[in-house]
Amino acid sequence: MNGTSGTRGVIADRTASTGGTAAQDALDASAARIALIFRGAWSALTPLMAYPQAFAGGDVEAWQHVAVAGTVVWGAAYAWFLRGGRLVPWVAVADSLLFCAYLAAAPWVLPAGSVGDPTTWVVGGASVAIFVASWALAPGWTVLLAAAESAAFLAGVVAAGRPLAGPHDNQAAIFLLQGFLAVAVMRLIRRGARQADATLDHVARARAELTVERSRLHSRRQFERNLHDTVLSTLTVVARGTLGTRRELVRARCTRDLTLLDRLDEAPKTPGLFAGIAWEAGCRAMSVDTHLPDDEVNLPPHVADALAGAVREALSNVERHACVDRAEVSATVLPDGVRIVVRDEGRGFDPGATTPQQTGVRRSVVERMAGVGGTAEITSAPGAGTAVTLTWHGAPAAADPTPDDFAVAAGYRAGMAWALVVIALVWLLYCGALLLSARATYQTFWVEALAWAVIGAVVVAVAVHGPTKPLPSGLRIGAAVMVLAAAAAALSAVPGTHQVDLWINWVPGAVGWPLALLALHRPLPEYLGWSAAGVVLSVGAVLLEVGPDARAVDRIVTALLCALVLQLATVVAYGLVRRNGALAEAAVGEAAQIQVSREALAAVTHDRARWQRELGASLRPLVRLLAHDQLDPADHEVRARCAIEASRLRAMLSELTEAGEHSVWRRDMVSSFSGAAADRSATLEARIAPDFGEVPEPVRAELVAAVLAILRLTSPGEAVVTLSGCVRDASATVLLPVSAERTAVKDAMGALLNRVRAAIPGTVSTDVEEPGSSSFWVEVRWVS
């Protein structure tokens, strides 16, 4: 129990810092794969490195067999412990402690001549354990384990009977350096993940807001189209007296309209094209059979809008022209798109015989589909019914690319690339310290120093260019050749007796990191090619300087493997985190889309509930009474009520179209105008600009009073009122029918306008014209 609690404490800080966010969760999954690559590769290479050294040093002891076999078995167990796709902290601790034991027991698990040698498999495995620990543990624990490995290394040296101080001090320092370096690298990588999370959060919020607004706008447009074509049309014709003698037709139309009003508060259970089509089908007075897939198809918003609009128009045409009480809508999801068919068995028509004036099908169906890259095929003949086939081919499962796509992968790339820069620079600084401390050892020190400066300049140039941006091909190849040429020069200045002393021959450990950095954005074989060139240089230099010495070659090859495994694992890790980043992005996008859909549904439901409340007070009871034949559409009062409700509804739809918001003062104003017109058996169309609310209250009140007074002079027919303005000017115009007593009406208007000019402060101009024998046009304009 205590051990478990202690292990939890090891990762407490790291867990708190990650917060379980999308990018960092994916980073933890990548860490498990990277750790498996590091440890698995080293475990597999251990026999290849251990036994040549052991045979070169004499007989292989039993404990050496045990240590090598234990490392291989531990590599397999490590893979089993990481089978859940997450790093297990205690496994990382055990990994470091295992190699601490090997380091302390070096006299028994290594040949006698290899104790304290930095090129042994034990030292390389301990270095791997430090980097793996940095992925799984808090920074303090990583440094503590690195210090423990350093102490264990020195303990093994002392146990072998060697002095505590000596050339092996460098390796003890390297363990500490690796610990601090691993912590710095992980801070860079995790910072990249945090930045990716911040980007994702910003993008998700922006997309959510945009989707909600699109859903609301789509709902408003659908609401406006449905009410405009049904309820508003019915109220207008009743108000004008057109259907006064056709009570059965009024009853049928109002029954259909009542069905629509009753469904306005029913949002689709799921957002999308098919849910919208099902809802639209349920709003029809006729019966519509729907055969739609259970799962929504993921379409670009403009395509879904076009398909929904074309289906709506096709169903409207069936209602108006097919003379049937039933239609059918079916949909099929294609591999690269969708197909929808609207079919009826009505009287049909000849598509080739339509006139230019008959634009419903051409504009609302054919051209609408063509506008989004789709097609509409109309199949019909007189007496044979009609089928409208709508087809769109594209990429329904993919969203439009945006600059913020793959934010997680971008964050990972930045963290990993800068981590490589840090590793390369710190390692070069360490090598520079070795150069200065042993400058008298080199045959030509200035050549060695120049080689070090050239390699450092390449790393700095990549950092200045930006490690996340690939270098041009020619520049990249030139830089790699410079690194290898500098390595060759540096190797030539190392005396033969020191070719296998890594505290003198710094090239095998330092050259690989710049090569990895240069090949970071390229396919893996390119990095392997450059690394192979580095290996050939190092091994060739040893052979030239010391001859075919098997022990010397084995030591330098082991040293190269120690360096290459870490470098290769880092390059592979870069690809892993990039791929995991893209996968995390897709998962986050899917989860965000679900949340956005829920928010959009809630917003649309809220809007529809508000519309229901506003329509329910007077409009719904009026339509219901007409549908139940409890009101006479020829009655003057009934027509007046229809005129008032039609005007209020027209004002509401105008507000939805213009601004998407309701303005109570505008609707109240329209109601008062409609009532004044209805008293004179006239209908009204009111056009009130939203900016009219900015007109100063005294001026606005006088203009409204003037319009009401003018409407009391109208004759039966249709009047049009237009109000617009702002804080500095405003205008009110009225076009009203006048069928008799024109001279008296004109005189009354003149007297009325004189009073208006006197009542409104500022500059007021008026105008009265007679555009026809049955109408007057009146304007009142105010300027502050």
XYZ file of N, CA, C and O in Angstrom, residues 72-229:
632
model
N 16.990 -8.711 -21.811
C 16.094 -9.118 -22.910
C 14.706 -9.436 -22.367
O 13.681 -9.021 -22.924
N 14.668 -10.193 -21.262
C 13.365 -10.536 -20.659
C 12.652 -9.272 -20.180
O 11.429 -9.120 -20.336
N 13.406 -8.350 -19.593
C 12.807 -7.104 -19.113
C 12.215 -6.313 -20.279
O 11.145 -5.697 -20.140
N 12.868 -6.330 -21.438
C 12.313 -5.644 -22.600
C 10.970 -6.211 -23.003
O 10.036 -5.464 -23.327
N 10.843 -7.548 -22.957
C 9.556 -8.174 -23.281
C 8.503 -7.830 -22.228
O 7.340 -7.532 -22.548
N 8.917 -7.883 -20.930
C 7.977 -7.533 -19.866
C 7.549 -6.076 -19.969
O 6.387 -5.731 -19.694
N 8.473 -5.232 -20.375
C 8.170 -3.804 -20.536
C 7.038 -3.610 -21.540
O 6.114 -2.826 -21.324
N 7.116 -4.350 -22.654
C 6.052 -4.258 -23.661
C 4.723 -4.720 -23.089
O 3.672 -4.138 -23.382
N 4.761 -5.752 -22.235
C 3.514 -6.251 -21.661
C 2.923 -5.232 -20.691
O 1.713 -5.013 -20.672
N 3.780 -4.575 -19.899
C 3.289 -3.577 -18.951
C 2.674 -2.367 -19.677
O 1.798 -1.698 -19.129
N 3.148 -2.085 -20.902
C 2.643 -0.924 -21.643
C 1.538 -1.307 -22.620
O 1.190 -0.529 -23.512
N 0.951 -2.490 -22.448
C -0.052 -2.957 -23.402
C -1.300 -2.082 -23.410
O -2.044 -2.066 -24.384
N -1.559 -1.333 -22.321
C -2.732 -0.466 -22.275
C -2.552 0.846 -23.004
O -3.474 1.660 -23.046
N -1.363 1.069 -23.587
C -1.137 2.298 -24.339
C -0.788 3.489 -23.481
O -0.827 4.623 -23.964
N -0.457 3.273 -22.208
C -0.079 4.360 -21.317
C 1.166 3.955 -20.526
O 1.320 2.789 -20.161
N 2.021 4.923 -20.273
C 3.195 4.664 -19.443
C 2.766 4.391 -18.006
O 1.929 5.102 -17.457
N 3.366 3.350 -17.417
C 3.107 3.029 -16.014
C 4.267 3.597 -15.214
O 5.422 3.171 -15.401
N 4.039 4.581 -14.340
C 5.154 5.245 -13.655
C 6.084 4.296 -12.918
O 7.312 4.430 -12.982
N 5.513 3.307 -12.220
C 6.397 2.436 -11.445
C 7.284 1.601 -12.366
O 8.392 1.184 -11.965
N 6.821 1.357 -13.603
C 7.644 0.617 -14.560
C 8.858 1.455 -14.958
O 9.978 0.941 -15.085
N 8.648 2.767 -15.147
C 9.771 3.647 -15.472
C 10.767 3.707 -14.313
O 11.985 3.716 -14.527
N 10.253 3.736 -13.085
C 11.140 3.733 -11.916
C 11.914 2.418 -11.847
O 13.139 2.395 -11.624
N 11.209 1.305 -12.051
C 11.870 0.001 -12.015
C 12.932 -0.111 -13.100
O 13.998 -0.727 -12.891
N 12.659 0.469 -14.259
C 13.619 0.452 -15.362
C 14.928 1.124 -14.951
O 16.031 0.588 -15.152
N 14.814 2.310 -14.354
C 16.022 3.019 -13.909
C 16.736 2.270 -12.785
O 17.972 2.167 -12.770
N 15.982 1.716 -11.839
C 16.599 1.005 -10.721
C 17.301 -0.270 -11.187
O 18.345 -0.655 -10.633
N 16.754 -0.932 -12.211
C 17.400 -2.125 -12.749
C 18.793 -1.790 -13.272
O 19.780 -2.494 -12.990
N 18.885 -0.682 -14.019
C 20.184 -0.331 -14.574
C 21.088 0.300 -13.518
O 22.319 0.250 -13.656
N 20.517 0.874 -12.478
C 21.351 1.278 -11.338
C 22.038 0.046 -10.734
O 23.230 0.084 -10.375
N 21.271 -1.039 -10.637
C 21.845 -2.283 -10.101
C 22.949 -2.801 -11.020
O 24.016 -3.263 -10.543
N 22.713 -2.763 -12.327
C 23.743 -3.209 -13.267
C 25.004 -2.349 -13.151
O 26.141 -2.861 -13.198
N 24.828 -1.031 -13.037
C 25.982 -0.127 -12.936
C 26.784 -0.407 -11.665
O 28.028 -0.423 -11.676
N 26.069 -0.595 -10.549
C 26.760 -0.857 -9.282
C 27.435 -2.221 -9.293
O 28.468 -2.427 -8.624
N 26.869 -3.172 -10.052
C 27.437 -4.529 -10.116
C 28.288 -4.706 -11.358
O 28.474 -5.841 -11.836
N 28.826 -3.626 -11.902
C 29.605 -3.691 -13.138
C 30.744 -4.707 -13.095
O 31.003 -5.405 -14.097
N 31.485 -4.867 -11.974
C 32.573 -5.851 -11.975
C 32.111 -7.279 -12.238
O 32.909 -8.131 -12.641
N 30.838 -7.568 -11.999
C 30.325 -8.926 -12.170
C 29.559 -9.118 -13.481
O 29.461 -10.245 -13.968
N 28.979 -8.041 -14.058
C 28.172 -8.186 -15.280
C 28.908 -7.694 -16.511
O 28.394 -7.812 -17.628
N 30.114 -7.141 -16.342
C 30.907 -6.663 -17.475
C 32.312 -7.260 -17.397
O 32.778 -7.618 -16.299
N 32.985 -7.351 -18.526
C 34.396 -7.764 -18.466
C 35.195 -6.788 -17.612
O 34.873 -5.593 -17.530
N 36.263 -7.255 -17.000
C 37.036 -6.426 -16.067
C 37.564 -5.167 -16.725
O 37.563 -4.078 -16.116
N 37.962 -5.265 -17.991
C 38.513 -4.092 -18.663
C 37.478 -3.081 -19.102
O 37.837 -1.969 -19.520
N 36.204 -3.436 -19.024
C 35.142 -2.536 -19.496
C 34.480 -1.748 -18.375
O 33.622 -0.907 -18.635
N 34.827 -2.025 -17.121
C 34.225 -1.294 -16.008
C 34.658 0.169 -16.099
O 35.855 0.460 -16.207
N 33.685 1.083 -16.065
C 33.964 2.510 -16.188
C 34.007 2.989 -17.624
O 34.137 4.197 -17.874
N 33.904 2.048 -18.593
C 33.927 2.402 -20.012
C 32.543 2.945 -20.419
O 31.530 2.270 -20.203
N 32.454 4.128 -21.024
C 31.141 4.677 -21.403
C 30.536 4.020 -22.628
O 29.426 4.373 -23.024
N 31.236 3.061 -23.246
C 30.710 2.434 -24.462
C 30.055 1.089 -24.189
O 29.730 0.371 -25.140
N 29.816 0.719 -22.949
C 29.209 -0.583 -22.653
C 27.686 -0.515 -22.793
O 27.074 0.558 -22.706
N 27.097 -1.695 -22.965
C 25.644 -1.778 -23.094
C 24.938 -1.334 -21.817
O 23.809 -0.838 -21.867
N 25.581 -1.489 -20.672
C 24.963 -1.084 -19.399
C 24.818 0.431 -19.340
O 23.754 0.970 -18.963
N 25.853 1.159 -19.733
C 25.800 2.624 -19.723
C 24.738 3.112 -20.712
O 23.950 4.020 -20.411
N 24.732 2.506 -21.916
C 23.715 2.910 -22.894
C 22.307 2.639 -22.411
O 21.397 3.467 -22.566
N 22.067 1.468 -21.807
C 20.736 1.156 -21.277
C 20.318 2.093 -20.176
O 19.142 2.465 -20.051
N 21.287 2.517 -19.324
C 20.968 3.474 -18.257
C 20.583 4.826 -18.840
O 19.680 5.504 -18.320
N 21.250 5.237 -19.924
C 20.886 6.499 -20.582
C 19.468 6.441 -21.132
O 18.696 7.398 -21.029
N 19.114 5.294 -21.734
C 17.741 5.116 -22.229
C 16.750 5.241 -21.082
O 15.690 5.875 -21.208
N 17.065 4.639 -19.937
C 16.150 4.675 -18.786
C 15.891 6.103 -18.330
O 14.773 6.440 -17.912
N 16.912 6.977 -18.409
C 16.714 8.373 -18.002
C 15.715 9.064 -18.927
O 14.794 9.761 -18.483
N 15.878 8.885 -20.244
C 14.965 9.543 -21.177
C 13.543 9.000 -21.041
O 12.572 9.750 -21.126
N 13.407 7.687 -20.836
C 12.071 7.114 -20.649
C 11.430 7.672 -19.375
O 10.244 8.007 -19.345
N 12.219 7.788 -18.315
C 11.678 8.307 -17.052
C 11.149 9.725 -17.213
O 10.160 10.110 -16.584
N 11.816 10.522 -18.059
C 11.368 11.908 -18.233
C 9.978 11.986 -18.837
O 9.262 12.971 -18.640
N 9.565 10.967 -19.609
C 8.216 10.947 -20.193
C 7.166 10.570 -19.155
O 6.010 10.981 -19.270
N 7.574 9.765 -18.172
C 6.582 9.194 -17.258
C 6.518 9.876 -15.910
O 5.491 9.795 -15.225
N 7.604 10.562 -15.507
C 7.696 11.040 -14.133
C 7.810 12.559 -14.075
O 8.104 13.224 -15.076
N 7.597 13.092 -12.885
C 7.778 14.521 -12.650
C 9.257 14.875 -12.791
O 10.138 14.024 -12.585
N 9.595 16.132 -13.144
C 10.985 16.512 -13.383
C 11.920 16.183 -12.218
O 13.037 15.689 -12.421
N 11.498 16.440 -10.995
C 12.361 16.187 -9.842
C 12.745 14.728 -9.716
O 13.901 14.388 -9.392
N 11.809 13.846 -9.973
C 12.093 12.413 -9.887
C 13.042 11.974 -11.002
O 13.880 11.088 -10.804
N 12.893 12.571 -12.182
C 13.787 12.232 -13.290
C 15.229 12.582 -12.939
O 16.153 11.783 -13.141
N 15.441 13.793 -12.423
C 16.796 14.214 -12.038
C 17.325 13.340 -10.904
O 18.504 12.968 -10.878
N 16.453 12.979 -9.950
C 16.871 12.126 -8.841
C 17.339 10.766 -9.343
O 18.371 10.227 -8.885
N 16.629 10.185 -10.301
C 17.037 8.897 -10.855
C 18.343 9.021 -11.634
O 19.191 8.104 -11.611
N 18.509 10.141 -12.345
C 19.773 10.359 -13.052
C 20.938 10.438 -12.059
O 22.022 9.875 -12.305
N 20.729 11.114 -10.939
C 21.769 11.194 -9.907
C 22.047 9.809 -9.318
O 23.210 9.461 -9.025
N 20.991 8.997 -9.162
C 21.181 7.640 -8.632
C 22.008 6.804 -9.603
O 22.881 6.016 -9.171
N 21.773 6.947 -10.900
C 22.559 6.204 -11.886
C 24.016 6.666 -11.860
O 24.951 5.851 -11.995
N 24.220 7.978 -11.720
C 25.590 8.496 -11.631
C 26.313 7.907 -10.418
O 27.478 7.462 -10.512
N 25.636 7.882 -9.277
C 26.235 7.327 -8.059
C 26.492 5.834 -8.212
O 27.533 5.313 -7.766
N 25.551 5.124 -8.844
C 25.728 3.683 -9.045
C 26.908 3.408 -9.970
O 27.666 2.440 -9.768
N 27.078 4.246 -10.996
C 28.213 4.088 -11.908
C 29.534 4.212 -11.153
O 30.445 3.389 -11.306
N 29.631 5.245 -10.320
C 30.861 5.437 -9.542
C 31.044 4.308 -8.524
O 32.185 3.876 -8.256
N 29.949 3.810 -7.973
C 30.043 2.694 -7.027
C 30.608 1.458 -7.710
O 31.420 0.702 -7.124
N 30.196 1.203 -8.951
C 30.730 0.064 -9.697
C 32.210 0.211 -9.978
O 32.962 -0.781 -9.939
N 32.620 1.453 -10.281
C 34.040 1.705 -10.528
C 34.853 1.420 -9.266
O 35.920 0.771 -9.307
N 34.383 1.894 -8.120
C 35.082 1.668 -6.844
C 35.100 0.178 -6.520
O 36.105 -0.364 -6.041
N 33.959 -0.519 -6.774
C 33.896 -1.958 -6.489
C 34.890 -2.743 -7.328
O 35.343 -3.830 -6.924
N 35.253 -2.191 -8.484
C 36.233 -2.861 -9.340
C 37.658 -2.566 -8.903
O 38.608 -3.022 -9.558
N 37.840 -1.807 -7.827
C 39.165 -1.512 -7.313
C 39.840 -0.352 -7.998
O 41.070 -0.201 -7.890
N 39.086 0.500 -8.656
C 39.668 1.644 -9.336
C 39.440 2.897 -8.503
O 38.490 2.972 -7.714
N 40.275 3.911 -8.694
C 40.093 5.159 -7.918
C 38.796 5.869 -8.316
O 38.334 5.769 -9.455
N 38.231 6.586 -7.351
C 36.966 7.301 -7.595
C 37.130 8.387 -8.644
O 36.230 8.642 -9.447
N 38.300 9.063 -8.633
C 38.560 10.127 -9.604
C 39.338 9.553 -10.774
O 40.252 8.735 -10.591
N 38.943 9.978 -12.003
C 39.622 9.499 -13.194
C 38.832 9.834 -14.435
O 37.853 10.608 -14.381
N 39.215 9.247 -15.560
C 38.499 9.549 -16.811
C 37.014 9.208 -16.760
O 36.212 9.819 -17.458
N 36.654 8.230 -15.910
C 35.249 7.838 -15.824
C 34.375 8.924 -15.197
O 33.153 8.807 -15.181
N 34.991 9.959 -14.620
C 34.193 11.060 -14.077
C 33.285 11.665 -15.145
O 32.183 12.158 -14.844
N 33.751 11.658 -16.406
C 32.949 12.252 -17.476
C 31.602 11.556 -17.630
O 30.575 12.193 -17.821
N 31.596 10.214 -17.542
C 30.345 9.483 -17.691
C 29.400 9.764 -16.525
O 28.191 9.880 -16.714
N 29.940 9.900 -15.346
C 29.086 10.243 -14.202
C 28.429 11.603 -14.417
O 27.243 11.805 -14.108
N 29.222 12.534 -14.971
C 28.655 13.856 -15.265
C 27.620 13.768 -16.382
O 26.614 14.492 -16.383
N 27.868 12.874 -17.355
C 26.931 12.743 -18.485
C 25.562 12.272 -18.004
O 24.519 12.730 -18.486
N 25.518 11.341 -17.030
C 24.218 10.904 -16.509
C 23.423 12.087 -15.960
O 22.222 12.230 -16.214
N 24.093 12.948 -15.201
C 23.413 14.129 -14.663
C 22.987 15.065 -15.791
O 21.879 15.619 -15.776
N 23.882 15.247 -16.762
C 23.544 16.097 -17.897
C 22.330 15.551 -18.639
O 21.431 16.299 -19.026
N 22.298 14.236 -18.832
C 21.152 13.622 -19.514
C 19.860 13.827 -18.734
O 18.792 14.037 -19.311
N 19.960 13.756 -17.404
C 18.764 13.976 -16.588
C 18.202 15.367 -16.769
O 16.999 15.551 -17.024
N 19.068 16.392 -16.657
C 18.593 17.768 -16.828
C 18.145 18.017 -18.267
O 17.157 18.724 -18.521
N 18.844 17.435 -19.218
C 18.479 17.605 -20.621
C 17.116 16.971 -20.916
O 16.281 17.552 -21.622
N 16.891 15.774 -20.376
C 15.606 15.110 -20.585
C 14.458 15.938 -20.010
O 13.392 16.063 -20.623
N 14.689 16.523 -18.833
C 13.654 17.378 -18.233
C 13.379 18.587 -19.107
O 12.218 18.955 -19.356
N 14.440 19.226 -19.609
C 14.250 20.393 -20.470
C 13.516 20.024 -21.742
O 12.623 20.753 -22.211
N 13.868 18.878 -22.334
C 13.206 18.433 -23.563
C 11.719 18.195 -23.316
O 10.863 18.619 -24.092
N 11.404 17.519 -22.218
C 9.997 17.230 -21.946
C 9.205 18.494 -21.659
O 8.027 18.592 -21.997
N 9.846 19.474 -21.060
C 9.143 20.741 -20.831
C 8.791 21.385 -22.172
O 7.706 21.943 -22.340
N 9.702 21.323 -23.124
C 9.427 21.870 -24.451
C 8.284 21.123 -25.130
O 7.382 21.723 -25.718
N 8.330 19.796 -25.058
C 7.299 18.999 -25.721
C 5.942 19.228 -25.063
O 4.920 19.398 -25.737
N 5.923 19.246 -23.737
C 4.635 19.462 -23.066
C 4.130 20.879 -23.276
O 2.926 21.115 -23.324
N 5.044 21.838 -23.399
C 4.589 23.190 -23.722
C 3.935 23.216 -25.096
O 2.921 23.879 -25.302
N 4.517 22.476 -26.038
C 3.889 22.375 -27.353
C 2.506 21.766 -27.259
O 1.573 22.208 -27.944
N 2.332 20.755 -26.423
C 1.017 20.142 -26.255
C 0.030 21.124 -25.634
O -1.140 21.184 -26.027
N 0.501 21.901 -24.648
C -0.399 22.901 -24.043
C -0.819 23.948 -25.074
O -1.972 24.380 -25.102
N 0.128 24.363 -25.912
C -0.215 25.320 -26.958
C -1.220 24.721 -27.929
O -2.134 25.401 -28.400
N -1.033 23.440 -28.246
C -1.991 22.775 -29.125
C -3.367 22.735 -28.490
O -4.391 22.962 -29.150
N -3.422 22.437 -27.188
C -4.719 22.423 -26.499
C -5.373 23.804 -26.532
O -6.588 23.920 -26.726
N -4.564 24.835 -26.311
C -5.120 26.194 -26.344
C -5.659 26.514 -27.731
O -6.739 27.112 -27.878
N -4.923 26.124 -28.763
C -5.394 26.356 -30.130
C -6.683 25.595 -30.392
O -7.633 26.131 -30.968
N -6.708 24.338 -29.980
C -7.915 23.541 -30.179
C -9.107 24.159 -29.462
O -10.219 24.204 -30.002
N -8.890 24.614 -28.247
C -9.982 25.214 -27.485
C -10.516 26.453 -28.191
O -11.729 26.636 -28.316
N -9.603 27.293 -28.675
C -10.015 28.504 -29.387
C -10.788 28.153 -30.651
O -11.853 28.725 -30.930
N -10.246 27.209 -31.428
C -10.900 26.833 -32.681
C -12.252 26.185 -32.404
O -13.241 26.463 -33.088
N -12.304 25.321 -31.379
C -13.565 24.647 -31.074
C -14.645 25.642 -30.675
O -15.810 25.522 -31.086
N -14.265 26.646 -29.885
C -15.243 27.651 -29.483
C -15.736 28.448 -30.691
O -16.942 28.701 -30.835
N -14.801 28.843 -31.549
C -15.191 29.615 -32.735
C -16.099 28.797 -33.648
O -17.114 29.292 -34.149
N -15.738 27.529 -33.845
C -16.572 26.685 -34.709
C -17.932 26.437 -34.085
O -18.947 26.387 -34.786
N -17.956 26.275 -32.761
C -19.242 26.063 -32.092
C -20.152 27.268 -32.275
O -21.337 27.128 -32.605
N -19.596 28.452 -32.056
C -20.406 29.665 -32.225
C -20.901 29.806 -33.657
O -22.057 30.155 -33.900
N -20.015 29.512 -34.617
C -20.412 29.619 -36.016
C -21.502 28.613 -36.356
O -22.475 28.945 -37.044
N -21.362 27.377 -35.865
C -22.358 26.353 -36.165
C -23.701 26.692 -35.542
O -24.756 26.507 -36.164
N -23.663 27.187 -34.308
C -24.918 27.563 -33.653
C -25.601 28.687 -34.430
O -26.824 28.663 -34.661
N -24.828 29.679 -34.853
C -25.417 30.776 -35.611
C -25.976 30.295 -36.939
O -27.032 30.741 -37.391
N -25.243 29.375 -37.604
C -25.758 28.832 -38.865
C -27.055 28.070 -38.648
O -27.982 28.166 -39.444
N -27.110 27.302 -37.559
C -28.330 26.551 -37.267
C -29.490 27.491 -37.004
O -30.612 27.273 -37.486
N -29.215 28.534 -36.242
C -30.278 29.495 -35.955
C -30.732 30.210 -37.226
O -31.933 30.407 -37.464
N -29.770 30.600 -38.053
C -30.122 31.282 -39.294
C -30.929 30.367 -40.200
O -31.915 30.780 -40.798
N -30.498 29.114 -40.283
C -31.244 28.161 -41.103
C -32.659 27.986 -40.570
O -33.631 27.943 -41.337
N -32.778 27.892 -39.241
C -34.102 27.731 -38.647
C -34.967 28.955 -38.907
O -36.161 28.842 -39.201
N -34.372 30.166 -38.795
C -35.147 31.381 -39.065
C -35.618 31.424 -40.510
O -36.762 31.780 -40.808
N -34.725 31.066 -41.437
C -35.119 31.090 -42.848
C -36.215 30.084 -43.135
O -37.156 30.355 -43.886
N -36.084 28.900 -42.541
C -37.109 27.891 -42.721
C -38.439 28.365 -42.131
O -39.500 28.202 -42.740
N -38.356 28.937 -40.952
C -39.542 29.491 -40.289
C -40.204 30.560 -41.161
O -41.417 30.563 -41.377
N -39.372 31.477 -41.694
C -39.900 32.569 -42.514
C -40.536 32.043 -43.778
O -41.634 32.463 -44.165
N -39.877 31.080 -44.465
C -40.431 30.551 -45.710
C -41.743 29.829 -45.468
O -42.731 30.018 -46.201
N -41.758 28.994 -44.412
C -42.977 28.223 -44.151
C -44.155 29.137 -43.817
O -45.261 28.971 -44.356
N -43.946 30.106 -42.923
C -45.054 30.982 -42.544
C -45.445 31.922 -43.672
O -46.628 32.230 -43.862
N -44.467 32.378 -44.443
C -44.777 33.299 -45.537
C -45.642 32.616 -46.593
O -46.600 33.202 -47.116
N -45.318 31.359 -46.915
C -46.029 30.653 -47.976
C -47.353 30.061 -47.518
O -48.154 29.650 -48.362
